[in-house]
Tab-separated table of N, CA and C in Angstrom:
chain	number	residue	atom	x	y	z
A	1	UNK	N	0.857	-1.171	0.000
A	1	UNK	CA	0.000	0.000	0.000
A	1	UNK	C	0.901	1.231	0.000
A	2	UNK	N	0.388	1.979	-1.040
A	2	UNK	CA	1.643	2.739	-0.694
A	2	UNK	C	0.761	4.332	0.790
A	3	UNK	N	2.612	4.915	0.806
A	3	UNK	CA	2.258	5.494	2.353
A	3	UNK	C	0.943	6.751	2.474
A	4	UNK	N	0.720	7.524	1.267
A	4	UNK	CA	-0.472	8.625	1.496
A	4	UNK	C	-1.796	7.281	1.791
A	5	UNK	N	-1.717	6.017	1.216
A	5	UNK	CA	-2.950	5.362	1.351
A	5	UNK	C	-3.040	4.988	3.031
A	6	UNK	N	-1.634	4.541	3.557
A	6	UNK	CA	-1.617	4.344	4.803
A	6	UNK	C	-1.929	5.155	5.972
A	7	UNK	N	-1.434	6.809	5.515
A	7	UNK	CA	-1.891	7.091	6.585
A	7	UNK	C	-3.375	7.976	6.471
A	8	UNK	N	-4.162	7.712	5.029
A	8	UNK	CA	-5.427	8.515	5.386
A	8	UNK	C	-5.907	7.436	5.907
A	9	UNK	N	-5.789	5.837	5.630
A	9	UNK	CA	-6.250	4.753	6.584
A	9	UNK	C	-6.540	4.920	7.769
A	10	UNK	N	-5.204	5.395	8.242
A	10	UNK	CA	-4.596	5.074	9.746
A	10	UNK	C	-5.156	6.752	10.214
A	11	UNK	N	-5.240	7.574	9.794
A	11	UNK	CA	-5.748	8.515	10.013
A	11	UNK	C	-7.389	8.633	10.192
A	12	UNK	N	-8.339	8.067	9.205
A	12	UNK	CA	-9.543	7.974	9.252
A	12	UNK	C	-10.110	6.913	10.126
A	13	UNK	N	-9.271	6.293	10.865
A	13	UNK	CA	-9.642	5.208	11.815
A	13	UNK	C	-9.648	5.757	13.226
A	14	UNK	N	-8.507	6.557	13.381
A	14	UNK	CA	-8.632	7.190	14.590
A	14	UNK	C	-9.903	8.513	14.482
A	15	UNK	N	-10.278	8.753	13.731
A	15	UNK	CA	-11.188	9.558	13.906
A	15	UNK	C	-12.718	9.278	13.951
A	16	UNK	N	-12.678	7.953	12.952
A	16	UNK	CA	-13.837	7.192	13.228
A	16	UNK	C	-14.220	5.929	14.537
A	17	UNK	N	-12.773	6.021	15.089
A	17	UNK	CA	-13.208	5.309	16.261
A	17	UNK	C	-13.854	6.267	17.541
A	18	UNK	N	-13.509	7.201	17.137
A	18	UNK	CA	-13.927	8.509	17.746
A	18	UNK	C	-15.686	8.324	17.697
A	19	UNK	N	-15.802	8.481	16.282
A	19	UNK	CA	-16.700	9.140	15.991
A	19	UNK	C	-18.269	7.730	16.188
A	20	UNK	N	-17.484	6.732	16.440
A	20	UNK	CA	-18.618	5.306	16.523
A	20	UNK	C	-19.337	5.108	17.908
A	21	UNK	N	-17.478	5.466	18.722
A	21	UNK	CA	-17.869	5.652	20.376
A	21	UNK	C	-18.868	6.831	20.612
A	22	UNK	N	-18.514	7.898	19.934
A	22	UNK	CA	-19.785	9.038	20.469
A	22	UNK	C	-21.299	8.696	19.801
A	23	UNK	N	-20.911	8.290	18.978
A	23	UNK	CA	-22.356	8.103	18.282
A	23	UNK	C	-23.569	6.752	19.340
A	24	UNK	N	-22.653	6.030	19.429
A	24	UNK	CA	-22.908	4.534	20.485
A	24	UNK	C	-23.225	5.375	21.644
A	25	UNK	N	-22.767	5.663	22.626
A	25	UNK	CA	-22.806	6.301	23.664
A	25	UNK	C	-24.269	7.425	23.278
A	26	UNK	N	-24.698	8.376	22.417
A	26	UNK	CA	-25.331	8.943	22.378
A	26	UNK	C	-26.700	8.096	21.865
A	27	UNK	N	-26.639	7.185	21.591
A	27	UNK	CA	-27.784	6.091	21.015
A	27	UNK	C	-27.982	5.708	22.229
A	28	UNK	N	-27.255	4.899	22.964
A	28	UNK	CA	-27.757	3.990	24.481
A	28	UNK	C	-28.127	5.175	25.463
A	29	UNK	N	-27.520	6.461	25.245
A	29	UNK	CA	-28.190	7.064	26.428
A	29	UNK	C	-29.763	7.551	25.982
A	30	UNK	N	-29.962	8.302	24.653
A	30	UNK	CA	-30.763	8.499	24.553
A	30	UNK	C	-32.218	7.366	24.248
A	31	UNK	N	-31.792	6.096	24.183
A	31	UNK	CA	-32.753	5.120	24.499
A	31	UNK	C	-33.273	4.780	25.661
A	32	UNK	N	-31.940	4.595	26.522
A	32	UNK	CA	-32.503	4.431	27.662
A	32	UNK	C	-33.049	5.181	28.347
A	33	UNK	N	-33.180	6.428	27.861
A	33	UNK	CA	-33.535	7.649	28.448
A	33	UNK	C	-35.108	7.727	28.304
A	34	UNK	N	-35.511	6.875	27.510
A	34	UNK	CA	-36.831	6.697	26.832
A	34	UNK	C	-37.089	7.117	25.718
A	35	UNK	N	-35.905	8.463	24.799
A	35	UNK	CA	-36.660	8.969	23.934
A	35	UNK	C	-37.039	7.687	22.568
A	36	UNK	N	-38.131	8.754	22.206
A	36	UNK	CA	-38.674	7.870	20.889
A	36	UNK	C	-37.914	8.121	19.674
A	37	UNK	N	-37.925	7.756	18.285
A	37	UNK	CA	-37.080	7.929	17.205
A	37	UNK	C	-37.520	9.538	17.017
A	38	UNK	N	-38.899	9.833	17.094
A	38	UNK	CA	-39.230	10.641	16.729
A	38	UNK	C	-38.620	12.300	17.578
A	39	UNK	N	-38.478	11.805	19.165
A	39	UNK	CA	-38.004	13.149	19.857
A	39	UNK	C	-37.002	13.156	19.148
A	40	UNK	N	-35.558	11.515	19.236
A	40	UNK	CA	-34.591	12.011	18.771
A	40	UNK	C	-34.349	12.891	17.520
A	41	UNK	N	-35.062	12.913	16.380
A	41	UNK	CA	-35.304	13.919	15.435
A	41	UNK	C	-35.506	14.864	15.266
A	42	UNK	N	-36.938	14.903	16.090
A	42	UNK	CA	-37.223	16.707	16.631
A	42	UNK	C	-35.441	17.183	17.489
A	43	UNK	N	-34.711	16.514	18.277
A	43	UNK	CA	-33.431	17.319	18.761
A	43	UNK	C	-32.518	17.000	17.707
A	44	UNK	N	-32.360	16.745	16.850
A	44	UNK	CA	-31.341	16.525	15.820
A	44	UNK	C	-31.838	18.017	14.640
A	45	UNK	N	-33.000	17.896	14.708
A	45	UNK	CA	-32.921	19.324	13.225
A	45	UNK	C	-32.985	20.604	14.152
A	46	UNK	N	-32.300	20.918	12.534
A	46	UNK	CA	-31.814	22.148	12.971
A	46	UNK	C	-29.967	22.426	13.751
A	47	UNK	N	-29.828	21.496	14.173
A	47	UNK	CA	-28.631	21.119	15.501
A	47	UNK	C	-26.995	21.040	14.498
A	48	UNK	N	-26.782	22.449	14.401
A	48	UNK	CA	-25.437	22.483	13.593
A	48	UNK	C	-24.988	21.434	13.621
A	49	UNK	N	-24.275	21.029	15.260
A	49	UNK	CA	-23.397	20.517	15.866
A	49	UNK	C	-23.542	18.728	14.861
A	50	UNK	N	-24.588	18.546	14.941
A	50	UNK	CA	-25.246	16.999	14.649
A	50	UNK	C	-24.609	17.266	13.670
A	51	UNK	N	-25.151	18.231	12.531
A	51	UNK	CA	-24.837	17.833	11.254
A	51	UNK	C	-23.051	17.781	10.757
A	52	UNK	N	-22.057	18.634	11.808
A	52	UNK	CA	-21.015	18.590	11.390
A	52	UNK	C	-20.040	17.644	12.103
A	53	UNK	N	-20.655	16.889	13.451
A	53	UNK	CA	-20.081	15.888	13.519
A	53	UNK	C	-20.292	14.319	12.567
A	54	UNK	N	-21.842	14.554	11.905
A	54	UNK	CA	-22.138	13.686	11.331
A	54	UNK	C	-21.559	13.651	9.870
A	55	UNK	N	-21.217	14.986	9.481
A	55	UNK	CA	-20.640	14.844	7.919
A	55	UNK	C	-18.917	14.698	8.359
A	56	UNK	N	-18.157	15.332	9.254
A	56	UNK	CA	-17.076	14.528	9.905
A	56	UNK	C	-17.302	13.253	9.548
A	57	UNK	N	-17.789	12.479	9.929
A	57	UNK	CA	-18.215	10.882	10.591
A	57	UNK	C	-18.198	10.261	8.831
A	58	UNK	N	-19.277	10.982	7.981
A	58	UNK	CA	-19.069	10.460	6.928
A	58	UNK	C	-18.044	10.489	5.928
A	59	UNK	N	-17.291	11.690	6.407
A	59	UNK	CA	-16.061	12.261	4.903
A	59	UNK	C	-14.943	10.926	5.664
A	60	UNK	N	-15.301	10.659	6.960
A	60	UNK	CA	-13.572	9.506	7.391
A	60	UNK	C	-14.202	8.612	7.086
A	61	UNK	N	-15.729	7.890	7.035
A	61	UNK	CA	-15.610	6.624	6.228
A	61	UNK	C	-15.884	6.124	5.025
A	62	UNK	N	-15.840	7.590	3.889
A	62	UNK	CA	-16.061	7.301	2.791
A	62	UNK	C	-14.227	7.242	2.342
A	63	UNK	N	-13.674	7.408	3.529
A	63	UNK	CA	-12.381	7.422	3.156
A	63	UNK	C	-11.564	6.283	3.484
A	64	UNK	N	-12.283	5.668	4.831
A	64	UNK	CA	-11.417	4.849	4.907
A	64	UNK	C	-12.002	3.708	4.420
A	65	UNK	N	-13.421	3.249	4.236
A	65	UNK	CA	-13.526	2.091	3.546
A	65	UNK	C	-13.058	1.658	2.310
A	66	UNK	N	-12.888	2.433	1.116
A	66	UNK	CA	-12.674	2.159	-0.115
A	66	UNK	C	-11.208	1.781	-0.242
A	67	UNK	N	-10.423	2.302	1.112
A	67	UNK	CA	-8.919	2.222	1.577
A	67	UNK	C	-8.799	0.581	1.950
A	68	UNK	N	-9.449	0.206	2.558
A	68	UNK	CA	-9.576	-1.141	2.673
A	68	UNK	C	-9.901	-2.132	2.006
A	69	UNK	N	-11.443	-2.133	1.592
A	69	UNK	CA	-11.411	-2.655	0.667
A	69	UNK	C	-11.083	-3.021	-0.663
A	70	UNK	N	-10.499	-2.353	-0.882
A	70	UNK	CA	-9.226	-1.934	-1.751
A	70	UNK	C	-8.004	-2.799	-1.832
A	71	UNK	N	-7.521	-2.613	-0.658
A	71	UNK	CA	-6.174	-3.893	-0.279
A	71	UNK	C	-7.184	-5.114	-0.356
A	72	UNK	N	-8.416	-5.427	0.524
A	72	UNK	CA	-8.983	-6.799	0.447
A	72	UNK	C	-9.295	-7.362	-0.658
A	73	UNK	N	-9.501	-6.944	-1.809
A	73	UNK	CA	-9.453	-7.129	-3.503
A	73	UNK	C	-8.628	-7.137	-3.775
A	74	UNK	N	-7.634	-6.589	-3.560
A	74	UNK	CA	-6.399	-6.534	-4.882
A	74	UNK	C	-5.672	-8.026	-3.737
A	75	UNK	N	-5.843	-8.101	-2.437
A	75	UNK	CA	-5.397	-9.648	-2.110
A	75	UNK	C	-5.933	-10.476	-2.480
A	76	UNK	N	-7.614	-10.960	-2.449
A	76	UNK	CA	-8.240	-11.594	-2.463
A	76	UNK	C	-7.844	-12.475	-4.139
A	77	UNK	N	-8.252	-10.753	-4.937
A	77	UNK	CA	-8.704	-11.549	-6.388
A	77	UNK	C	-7.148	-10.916	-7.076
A	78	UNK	N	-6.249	-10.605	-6.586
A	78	UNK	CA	-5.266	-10.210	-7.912
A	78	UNK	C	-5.862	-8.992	-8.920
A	79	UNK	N	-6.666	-8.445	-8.841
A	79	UNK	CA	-7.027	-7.464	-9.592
A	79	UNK	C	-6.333	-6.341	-9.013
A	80	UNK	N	-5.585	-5.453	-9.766
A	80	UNK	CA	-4.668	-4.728	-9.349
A	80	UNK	C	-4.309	-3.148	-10.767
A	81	UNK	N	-5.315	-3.819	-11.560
A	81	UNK	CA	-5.300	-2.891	-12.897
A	81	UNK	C	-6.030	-0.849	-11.699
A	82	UNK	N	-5.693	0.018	-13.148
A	82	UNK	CA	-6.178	1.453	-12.207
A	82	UNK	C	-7.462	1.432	-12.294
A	83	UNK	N	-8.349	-0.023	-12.761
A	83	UNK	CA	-10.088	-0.001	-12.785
A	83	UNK	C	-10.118	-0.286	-11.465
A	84	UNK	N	-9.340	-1.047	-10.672
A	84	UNK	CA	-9.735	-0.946	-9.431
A	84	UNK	C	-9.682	0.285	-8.446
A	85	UNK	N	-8.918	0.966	-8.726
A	85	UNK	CA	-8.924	2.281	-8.185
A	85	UNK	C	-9.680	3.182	-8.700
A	86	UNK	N	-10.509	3.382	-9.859
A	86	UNK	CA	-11.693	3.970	-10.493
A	86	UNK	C	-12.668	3.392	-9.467
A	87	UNK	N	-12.942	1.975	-9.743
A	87	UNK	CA	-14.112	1.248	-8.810
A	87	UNK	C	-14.372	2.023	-7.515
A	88	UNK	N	-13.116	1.972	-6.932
A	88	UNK	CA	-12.608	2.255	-5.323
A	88	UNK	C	-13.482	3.888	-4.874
A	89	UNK	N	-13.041	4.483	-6.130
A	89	UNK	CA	-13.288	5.675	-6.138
A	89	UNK	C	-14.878	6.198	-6.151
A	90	UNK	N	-15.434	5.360	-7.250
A	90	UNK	CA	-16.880	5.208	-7.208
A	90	UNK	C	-18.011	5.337	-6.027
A	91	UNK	N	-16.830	4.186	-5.748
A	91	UNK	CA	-17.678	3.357	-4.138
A	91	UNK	C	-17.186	4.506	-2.722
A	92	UNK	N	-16.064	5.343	-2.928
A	92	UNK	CA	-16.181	6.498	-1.872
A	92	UNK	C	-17.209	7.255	-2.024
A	93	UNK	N	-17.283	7.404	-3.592
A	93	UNK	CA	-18.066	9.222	-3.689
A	93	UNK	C	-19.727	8.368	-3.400
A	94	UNK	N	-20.485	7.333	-3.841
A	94	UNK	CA	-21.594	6.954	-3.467
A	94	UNK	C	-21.785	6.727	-1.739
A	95	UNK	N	-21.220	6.160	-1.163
A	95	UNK	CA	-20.519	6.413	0.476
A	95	UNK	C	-20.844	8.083	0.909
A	96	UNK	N	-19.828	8.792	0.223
A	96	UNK	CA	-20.046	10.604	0.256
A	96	UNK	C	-21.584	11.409	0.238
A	97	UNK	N	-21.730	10.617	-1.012
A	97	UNK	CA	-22.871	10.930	-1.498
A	97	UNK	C	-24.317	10.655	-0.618
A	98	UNK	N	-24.312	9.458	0.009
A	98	UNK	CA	-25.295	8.771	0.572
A	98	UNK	C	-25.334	9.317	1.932
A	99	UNK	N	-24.462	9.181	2.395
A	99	UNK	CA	-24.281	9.509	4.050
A	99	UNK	C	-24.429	10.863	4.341
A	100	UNK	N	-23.888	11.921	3.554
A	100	UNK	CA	-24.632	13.619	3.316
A	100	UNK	C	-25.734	13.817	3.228
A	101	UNK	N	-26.374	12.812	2.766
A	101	UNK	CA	-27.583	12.982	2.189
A	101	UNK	C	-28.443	12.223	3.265
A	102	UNK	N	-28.270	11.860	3.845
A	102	UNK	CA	-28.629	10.795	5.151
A	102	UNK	C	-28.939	11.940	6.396
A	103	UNK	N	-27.401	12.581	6.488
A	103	UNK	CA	-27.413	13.793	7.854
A	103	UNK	C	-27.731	14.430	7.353
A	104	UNK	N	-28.028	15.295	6.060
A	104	UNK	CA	-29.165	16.451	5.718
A	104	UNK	C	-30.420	16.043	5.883
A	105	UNK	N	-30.800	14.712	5.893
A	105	UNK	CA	-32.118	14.486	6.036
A	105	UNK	C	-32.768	14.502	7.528
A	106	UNK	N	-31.573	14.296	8.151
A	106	UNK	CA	-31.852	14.214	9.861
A	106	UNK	C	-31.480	15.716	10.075
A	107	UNK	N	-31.045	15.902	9.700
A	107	UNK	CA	-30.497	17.713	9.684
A	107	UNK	C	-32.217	18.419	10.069
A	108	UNK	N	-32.404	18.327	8.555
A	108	UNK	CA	-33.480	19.181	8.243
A	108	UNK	C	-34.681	18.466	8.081
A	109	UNK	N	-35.844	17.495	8.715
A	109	UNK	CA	-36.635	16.636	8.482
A	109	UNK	C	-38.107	17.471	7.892
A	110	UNK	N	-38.806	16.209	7.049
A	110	UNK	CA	-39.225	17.124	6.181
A	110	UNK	C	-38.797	17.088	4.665
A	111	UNK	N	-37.539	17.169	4.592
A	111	UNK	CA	-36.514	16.852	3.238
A	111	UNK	C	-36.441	18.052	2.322
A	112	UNK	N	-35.508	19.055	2.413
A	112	UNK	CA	-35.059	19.917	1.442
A	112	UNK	C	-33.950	18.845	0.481
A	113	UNK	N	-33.955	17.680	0.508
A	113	UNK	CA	-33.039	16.803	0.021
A	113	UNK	C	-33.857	16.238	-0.983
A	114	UNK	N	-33.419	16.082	-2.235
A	114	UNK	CA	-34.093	15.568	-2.966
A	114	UNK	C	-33.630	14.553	-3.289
């Protein structure tokens, strides 16, 4: 692998381990807390904070998955041509794409997202 791949890896891991623990921790409390899906929503829009830890959360794992899976293909199957790194690339920006579009929707409920 070469080293810029290693360390946005190794870089997007520490930030997403970050970002799994807060998210976990904010799920079990607010369950056990009783809220319903629905309060949690009503406190999520609008809530800067949500949306920029949540697009954080998504830009490190549209980064680091395609980083991985990436090495797990080119071990697995020997495919090693630059279509796999087109592929790779694909599969970040739909990742990008999806998960933005996920926290704008919790962002702003209702859907200015089309």
């Amino acid at each position: 692998m070469n080293p810029l791949l290693y360390m946005a890896q190794r870089g997007t891991a520490a930030v997403l381990a970050l970002a799994v623990a807060l998210h976990l921790a904010t799920m079990v409390h607010a369950v056990r807390g009783g809220l319903s899906a629905a309060e949690i929503l009503s406190r999520t829009a609008g809530n800067g904070w949500f949306l920029a830890f949540y697009c954080v959360f998504v830009c490190a794992a549209a980064i680091h998955a395609p980083i991985g899976l990436r090495s797990v293909i080119r071990e697995w199957t020997g495919w090693r041509s630059r279509s796999l790194d087109m592929a790779m690339l694909a599969f970040a920006a739909a990742i990008l794409v999806l998960g933005l579009r996920a926290a704008l929707a919790v962002y702003q409920p209702g859907g200015l997202v089309p």
